[in-house]
Coordinates of C-alpha atoms and ligand atoms in Angstrom, one line a residue:
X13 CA 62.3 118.6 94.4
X14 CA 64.8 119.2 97.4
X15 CA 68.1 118.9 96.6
X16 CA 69.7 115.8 98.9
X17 CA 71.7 116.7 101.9
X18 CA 74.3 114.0 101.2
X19 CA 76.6 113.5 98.3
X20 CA 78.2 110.0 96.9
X21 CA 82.0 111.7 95.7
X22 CA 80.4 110.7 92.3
X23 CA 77.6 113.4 93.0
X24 CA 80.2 116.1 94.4
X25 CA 82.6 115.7 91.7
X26 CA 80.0 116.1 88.9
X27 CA 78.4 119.4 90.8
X28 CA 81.9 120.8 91.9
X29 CA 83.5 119.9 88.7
X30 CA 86.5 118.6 90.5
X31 CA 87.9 115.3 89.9
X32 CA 86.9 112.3 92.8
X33 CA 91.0 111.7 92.7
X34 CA 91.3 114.9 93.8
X35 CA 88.5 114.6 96.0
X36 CA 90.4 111.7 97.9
X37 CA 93.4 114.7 98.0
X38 CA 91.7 117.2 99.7
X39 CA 90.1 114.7 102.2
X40 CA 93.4 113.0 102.7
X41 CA 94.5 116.7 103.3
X42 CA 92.0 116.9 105.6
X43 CA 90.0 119.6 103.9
X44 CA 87.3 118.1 103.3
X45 CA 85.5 115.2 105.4
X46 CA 82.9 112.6 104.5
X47 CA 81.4 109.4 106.7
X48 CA 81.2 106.1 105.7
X49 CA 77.4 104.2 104.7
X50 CA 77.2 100.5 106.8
X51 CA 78.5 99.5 103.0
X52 CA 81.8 101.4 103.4
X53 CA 81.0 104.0 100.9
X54 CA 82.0 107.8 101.8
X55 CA 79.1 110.4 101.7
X56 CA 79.8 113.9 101.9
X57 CA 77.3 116.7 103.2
X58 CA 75.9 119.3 101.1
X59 CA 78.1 121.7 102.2
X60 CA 81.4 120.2 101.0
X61 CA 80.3 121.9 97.9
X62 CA 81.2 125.2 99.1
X63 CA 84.6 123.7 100.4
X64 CA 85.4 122.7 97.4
X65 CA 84.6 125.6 95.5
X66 CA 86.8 127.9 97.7
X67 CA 89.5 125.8 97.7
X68 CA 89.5 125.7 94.1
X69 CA 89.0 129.5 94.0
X70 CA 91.7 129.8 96.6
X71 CA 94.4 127.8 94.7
X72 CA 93.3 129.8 91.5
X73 CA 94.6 133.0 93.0
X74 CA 97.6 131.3 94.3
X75 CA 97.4 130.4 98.1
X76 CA 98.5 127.0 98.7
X77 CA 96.3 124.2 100.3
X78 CA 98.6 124.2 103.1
X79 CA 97.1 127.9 103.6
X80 CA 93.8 126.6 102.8
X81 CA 94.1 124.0 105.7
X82 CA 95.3 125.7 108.0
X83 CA 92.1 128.9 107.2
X84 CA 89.6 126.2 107.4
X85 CA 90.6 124.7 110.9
X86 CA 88.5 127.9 111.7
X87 CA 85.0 126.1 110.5
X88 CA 83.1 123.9 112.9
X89 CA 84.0 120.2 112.7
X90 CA 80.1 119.0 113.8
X91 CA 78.0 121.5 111.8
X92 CA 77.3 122.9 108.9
X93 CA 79.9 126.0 109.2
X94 CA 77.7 129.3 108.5
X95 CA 77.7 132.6 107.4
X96 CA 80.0 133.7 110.7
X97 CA 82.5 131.3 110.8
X98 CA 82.8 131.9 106.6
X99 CA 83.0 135.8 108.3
X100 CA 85.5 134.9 110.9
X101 CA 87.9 132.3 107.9
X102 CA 87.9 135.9 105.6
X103 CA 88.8 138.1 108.2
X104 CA 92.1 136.0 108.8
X105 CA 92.6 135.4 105.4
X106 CA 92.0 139.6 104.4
X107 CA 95.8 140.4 105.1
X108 CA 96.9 137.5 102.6
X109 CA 94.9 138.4 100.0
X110 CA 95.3 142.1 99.5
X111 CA 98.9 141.0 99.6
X112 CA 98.0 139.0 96.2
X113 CA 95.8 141.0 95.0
X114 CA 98.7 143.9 95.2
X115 CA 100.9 141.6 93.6
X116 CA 98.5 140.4 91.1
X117 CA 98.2 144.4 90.1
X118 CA 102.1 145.2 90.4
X119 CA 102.5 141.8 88.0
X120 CA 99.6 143.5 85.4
X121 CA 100.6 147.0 85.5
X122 CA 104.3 145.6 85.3
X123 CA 104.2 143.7 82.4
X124 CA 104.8 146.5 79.7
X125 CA 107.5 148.3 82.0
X126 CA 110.9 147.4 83.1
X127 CA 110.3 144.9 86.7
X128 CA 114.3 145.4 88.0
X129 CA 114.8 141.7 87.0
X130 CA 118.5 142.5 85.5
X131 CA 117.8 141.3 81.9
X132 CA 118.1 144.9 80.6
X133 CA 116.0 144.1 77.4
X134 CA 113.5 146.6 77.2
X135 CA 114.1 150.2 76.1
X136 CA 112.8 151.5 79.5
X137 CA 115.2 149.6 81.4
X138 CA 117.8 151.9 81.5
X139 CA 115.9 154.6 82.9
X140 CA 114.1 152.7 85.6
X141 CA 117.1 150.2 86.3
X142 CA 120.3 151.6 85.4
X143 CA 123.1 149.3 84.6
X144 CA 120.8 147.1 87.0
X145 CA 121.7 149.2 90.1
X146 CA 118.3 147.0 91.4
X147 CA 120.6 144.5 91.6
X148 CA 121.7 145.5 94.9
X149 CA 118.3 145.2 96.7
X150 CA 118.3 141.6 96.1
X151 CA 117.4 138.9 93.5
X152 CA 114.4 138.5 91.3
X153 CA 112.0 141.4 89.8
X154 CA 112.8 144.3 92.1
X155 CA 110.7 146.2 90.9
X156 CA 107.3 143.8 91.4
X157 CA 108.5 143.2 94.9
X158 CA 105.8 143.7 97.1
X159 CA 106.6 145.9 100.7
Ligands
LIG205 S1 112.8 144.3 82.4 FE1 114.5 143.2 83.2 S2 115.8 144.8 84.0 FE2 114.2 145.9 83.0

């Protein structure tokens, strides 16, 4: 059997695993979009599935749905966005994400080795951040900071 082409928020929440209250976020973010039946009720196409999912990928890795908004006002409004515009909404987003994936690898790496955040509490820290000389680049974990 076919899979149907449109969703009650019932039907996308139980396939996308995400809440319908959070659902109702995203469209009142304007993320996602659904119509109304001649009842009132919303009904979403297939396709919000694959919103969803990349939005909750998205937030995963840490970009914010602000980010996620503003990436998807790329995507067509009146079709079913495909494999190019999902081309065109990676391509924009390639910079911000090799920016977190370094991070994310600077944060792993970082974890058994001093990070220039002043507390001076590990035995490494004052070889790599001596008497916290990082303090004079600025605040935070100067040593995680990413150029
Ligand atoms: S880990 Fe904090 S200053 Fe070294």
């Amino acid at each position: 059997m076919a899979p149907v082409k449109e969703l009650t928020v019932g039907q996308v929440a139980m396939r996308s695993g995400v809440a319908v209250s959070a659902l109702h976020f995203y469209e009142a973010r304007g993320l996602i979009r659904s119509h109304r039946t001649s009842g009132n009720q919303r009904r979403y196409g297939r396709d919000v599935l694959r919103r969803v999912a990349i939005i909750r990928v998205a937030q995963e890795v840490g970009i914010s749905l602000a980010e996620i908004a503003q990436a998807f006002q790329s995507l067509p409004e009146e079709r079913t966005p495909n494999r190019e515009d999902w081309n065109l909404l990676s391509t924009a987003w390639r910079d911000a994400l090799d920016h977190k994936i370094s991070q994310l690898k600077k944060l792993r790496d970082g974890l058994t080795d001093c990070i220039g955040c002043g507390c001076m509490s590990i035995d490494k820290c004052p070889l790599r951040n001596k008497e916290d000389r990082l303090a004079r680049e600025g605040t935070g974990a100067r040593r995680l900071a990413v150029r």
